[in-house]
Short mmCIF file of C-alpha atoms in Angstrom, two decimals:
data_model
loop_
_atom_site.label_atom_id
_atom_site.label_comp_id
_atom_site.label_asym_id
_atom_site.label_seq_id
_atom_site.Cartn_x
_atom_site.Cartn_y
_atom_site.Cartn_z
CA MET A 1 -19.22 -32.66 125.92
CA ALA A 2 -20.50 -34.98 128.65
CA ASP A 3 -24.19 -35.77 128.89
CA LYS A 4 -25.46 -33.88 131.94
CA THR A 5 -28.44 -36.23 132.37
CA VAL A 6 -26.34 -39.25 133.39
CA LEU A 7 -26.53 -38.39 137.11
CA SER A 8 -30.16 -37.35 136.95
CA LEU A 9 -33.21 -38.93 138.52
CA ASP A 10 -34.57 -39.08 134.97
CA ASN A 11 -31.89 -41.64 134.13
CA PRO A 12 -33.19 -45.16 134.93
CA VAL A 13 -29.65 -46.54 135.32
CA PHE A 14 -28.79 -43.90 137.91
CA THR A 15 -32.02 -44.38 139.85
CA ALA A 16 -31.48 -48.16 139.84
CA PHE A 17 -27.93 -47.60 141.05
CA LEU A 18 -29.23 -45.36 143.85
CA PHE A 19 -31.78 -47.98 144.89
CA TYR A 20 -29.46 -51.00 144.91
CA SER A 21 -26.53 -49.09 146.44
CA THR A 22 -28.77 -47.84 149.24
CA LEU A 23 -30.13 -51.37 149.75
CA VAL A 24 -26.72 -52.97 150.18
CA ILE A 25 -25.39 -50.06 152.28
CA LEU A 26 -28.35 -50.39 154.67
CA LYS A 27 -27.75 -54.15 154.80
CA MET A 28 -24.11 -53.47 155.64
CA MET A 29 -25.10 -50.97 158.33
CA SER A 30 -27.49 -53.49 159.85
CA MET A 31 -24.50 -55.75 160.52
CA SER A 32 -23.27 -53.18 163.08
CA LEU A 33 -26.56 -53.48 164.92
CA PHE A 34 -26.45 -57.26 164.65
CA THR A 35 -22.92 -57.27 166.13
CA ALA A 36 -24.05 -55.03 169.00
CA PHE A 37 -27.05 -57.30 169.60
CA HIS A 38 -24.78 -60.36 169.88
CA ARG A 39 -22.39 -58.52 172.18
CA MET A 40 -25.18 -57.40 174.51
CA THR A 41 -27.14 -60.66 174.61
CA LYS A 42 -23.99 -62.70 175.25
CA ASN A 43 -22.28 -60.12 177.50
CA VAL A 44 -19.22 -60.22 175.26
CA PHE A 45 -17.52 -56.84 175.05
CA ALA A 46 -14.12 -55.94 173.63
CA ASN A 47 -13.50 -52.79 175.69
CA GLU A 48 -13.08 -52.20 179.43
CA GLU A 49 -15.58 -49.32 179.48
CA ASP A 50 -18.23 -51.48 177.81
CA CYS A 51 -17.60 -54.23 180.35
CA ARG A 52 -17.94 -51.77 183.23
CA SER A 53 -21.23 -50.38 181.93
CA ALA A 54 -22.69 -53.87 181.40
CA SER A 55 -21.40 -55.44 184.64
CA LYS A 56 -23.87 -56.31 187.37
CA PRO A 57 -23.07 -55.90 191.08
CA GLY A 58 -20.81 -58.72 192.19
CA LYS A 59 -20.04 -59.87 188.65
CA LYS A 60 -17.31 -57.97 186.83
CA LEU A 61 -17.09 -58.66 183.10
CA GLN A 62 -13.73 -58.95 181.38
CA PRO A 63 -13.04 -58.00 177.75
CA VAL A 64 -13.44 -60.91 175.36
CA LEU A 65 -11.94 -60.75 171.88
CA ASN A 66 -12.66 -64.23 170.58
CA ASN A 67 -16.35 -65.12 170.99
CA ALA A 68 -17.23 -67.33 168.03
CA ASP A 69 -20.73 -65.89 167.48
CA VAL A 70 -19.63 -62.25 167.65
CA GLU A 71 -16.60 -62.91 165.46
CA ARG A 72 -18.76 -64.59 162.80
CA VAL A 73 -20.95 -61.48 162.56
CA ARG A 74 -17.90 -59.19 162.57
CA ARG A 75 -16.24 -61.16 159.76
CA CYS A 76 -19.43 -60.97 157.73
CA HIS A 77 -19.56 -57.21 158.31
CA LEU A 78 -15.90 -56.85 157.32
CA ASN A 79 -16.58 -58.77 154.12
CA ASP A 80 -19.43 -56.32 153.38
CA LEU A 81 -17.16 -53.35 154.01
CA GLU A 82 -14.62 -54.71 151.54
CA ASN A 83 -17.08 -55.60 148.79
CA ILE A 84 -19.93 -53.10 149.06
CA THR A 85 -17.57 -50.13 149.11
CA ALA A 86 -15.97 -51.34 145.87
CA PHE A 87 -19.42 -51.92 144.32
CA VAL A 88 -20.63 -48.42 145.17
CA LEU A 89 -17.52 -46.75 143.76
CA ILE A 90 -17.26 -48.90 140.63
CA GLY A 91 -21.04 -48.80 140.18
CA LEU A 92 -21.08 -45.01 140.19
CA LEU A 93 -18.31 -44.89 137.59
CA TYR A 94 -20.14 -47.55 135.58
CA THR A 95 -23.32 -45.43 135.70
CA LEU A 96 -21.35 -42.52 134.25
CA THR A 97 -20.46 -44.59 131.17
CA GLY A 98 -24.11 -44.68 130.05
CA PRO A 99 -24.60 -48.47 130.06
CA ASP A 100 -27.62 -50.28 128.66
CA VAL A 101 -30.45 -50.13 131.21
CA GLN A 102 -31.14 -53.87 131.20
CA MET A 103 -27.46 -54.77 131.53
CA ALA A 104 -27.00 -52.28 134.38
CA LEU A 105 -30.09 -53.62 136.18
CA LEU A 106 -28.73 -57.15 135.79
CA HIS A 107 -25.40 -56.10 137.35
CA PHE A 108 -27.04 -54.25 140.24
CA ARG A 109 -29.59 -56.96 141.00
CA ILE A 110 -27.09 -59.79 140.90
CA PHE A 111 -24.75 -57.92 143.22
CA ALA A 112 -27.48 -57.07 145.73
CA GLY A 113 -28.86 -60.62 145.66
CA CYS A 114 -25.41 -62.11 146.11
CA ARG A 115 -24.58 -59.87 149.07
CA ILE A 116 -27.88 -60.63 150.81
CA ALA A 117 -27.41 -64.35 150.15
CA HIS A 118 -23.79 -64.18 151.33
CA THR A 119 -24.89 -62.66 154.64
CA PHE A 120 -27.59 -65.30 155.13
CA PHE A 121 -25.17 -68.12 154.32
CA TYR A 122 -22.49 -66.64 156.60
CA LEU A 123 -24.69 -65.98 159.62
CA PHE A 124 -26.45 -69.33 159.49
CA ALA A 125 -23.24 -71.29 158.74
CA ILE A 126 -24.64 -72.86 155.57
CA PRO A 127 -22.01 -75.29 154.25
CA GLN A 128 -19.61 -74.24 151.52
CA PRO A 129 -19.56 -73.65 148.59
CA THR A 130 -22.76 -71.61 149.01
CA ARG A 131 -21.10 -68.62 150.65
CA ALA A 132 -18.14 -68.75 148.27
CA LEU A 133 -20.48 -68.78 145.25
CA ALA A 134 -22.44 -65.80 146.61
CA PHE A 135 -19.19 -63.91 147.20
CA LEU A 136 -17.88 -64.83 143.76
CA GLY A 137 -21.11 -63.72 142.06
CA GLY A 138 -20.88 -60.25 143.57
CA PHE A 139 -17.16 -60.04 142.91
CA ILE A 140 -17.57 -61.00 139.24
CA VAL A 141 -20.31 -58.38 138.81
CA THR A 142 -18.02 -55.66 140.18
CA ILE A 143 -15.17 -56.81 137.91
CA SER A 144 -17.56 -56.85 134.93
CA MET A 145 -18.57 -53.25 135.59
CA ALA A 146 -14.88 -52.28 135.92
CA VAL A 147 -14.06 -53.94 132.59
CA ASN A 148 -16.91 -51.99 130.95
CA ILE A 149 -15.54 -48.77 132.43
CA PHE A 150 -12.11 -49.53 130.95
CA LYS A 151 -13.67 -50.24 127.55
CA VAL A 152 -15.35 -46.82 127.54
CA ALA A 153 -12.55 -44.88 129.21
CA THR A 154 -9.60 -46.03 127.10
CA PHE A 155 -7.79 -43.26 125.29
#
């Protein structure tokens, strides 16, 4: 029979998972606001209705789909969507396997640190391989948790 305390606030692995998942999800959500900020401050909108609402008398804005600053933020956000979603799903399954607390904390902390670093490196155009290493660190952590799930869940 499964241990019913695995998804309990009394379980330190689960509470750590909740904390770090919420942290990276909020970071990912902030990228939407950052994209909107860039669009508004640079008057770069992708849709006609946004252009109309932001246009000033005598100056009609046209949709722009290729502003370098906005696209950099959007690509960073897309990268978050691809990686954080996988982390949250795999991390929840990993939590259900009853991992060692210290090992789970290490996984969660490395992932969160790598995602935050990746965003910083992406937005401030820090030269490679910094961003690639931050991406790879988070990716390896997610793969490591998946491998642990397979070890426990084999039948």
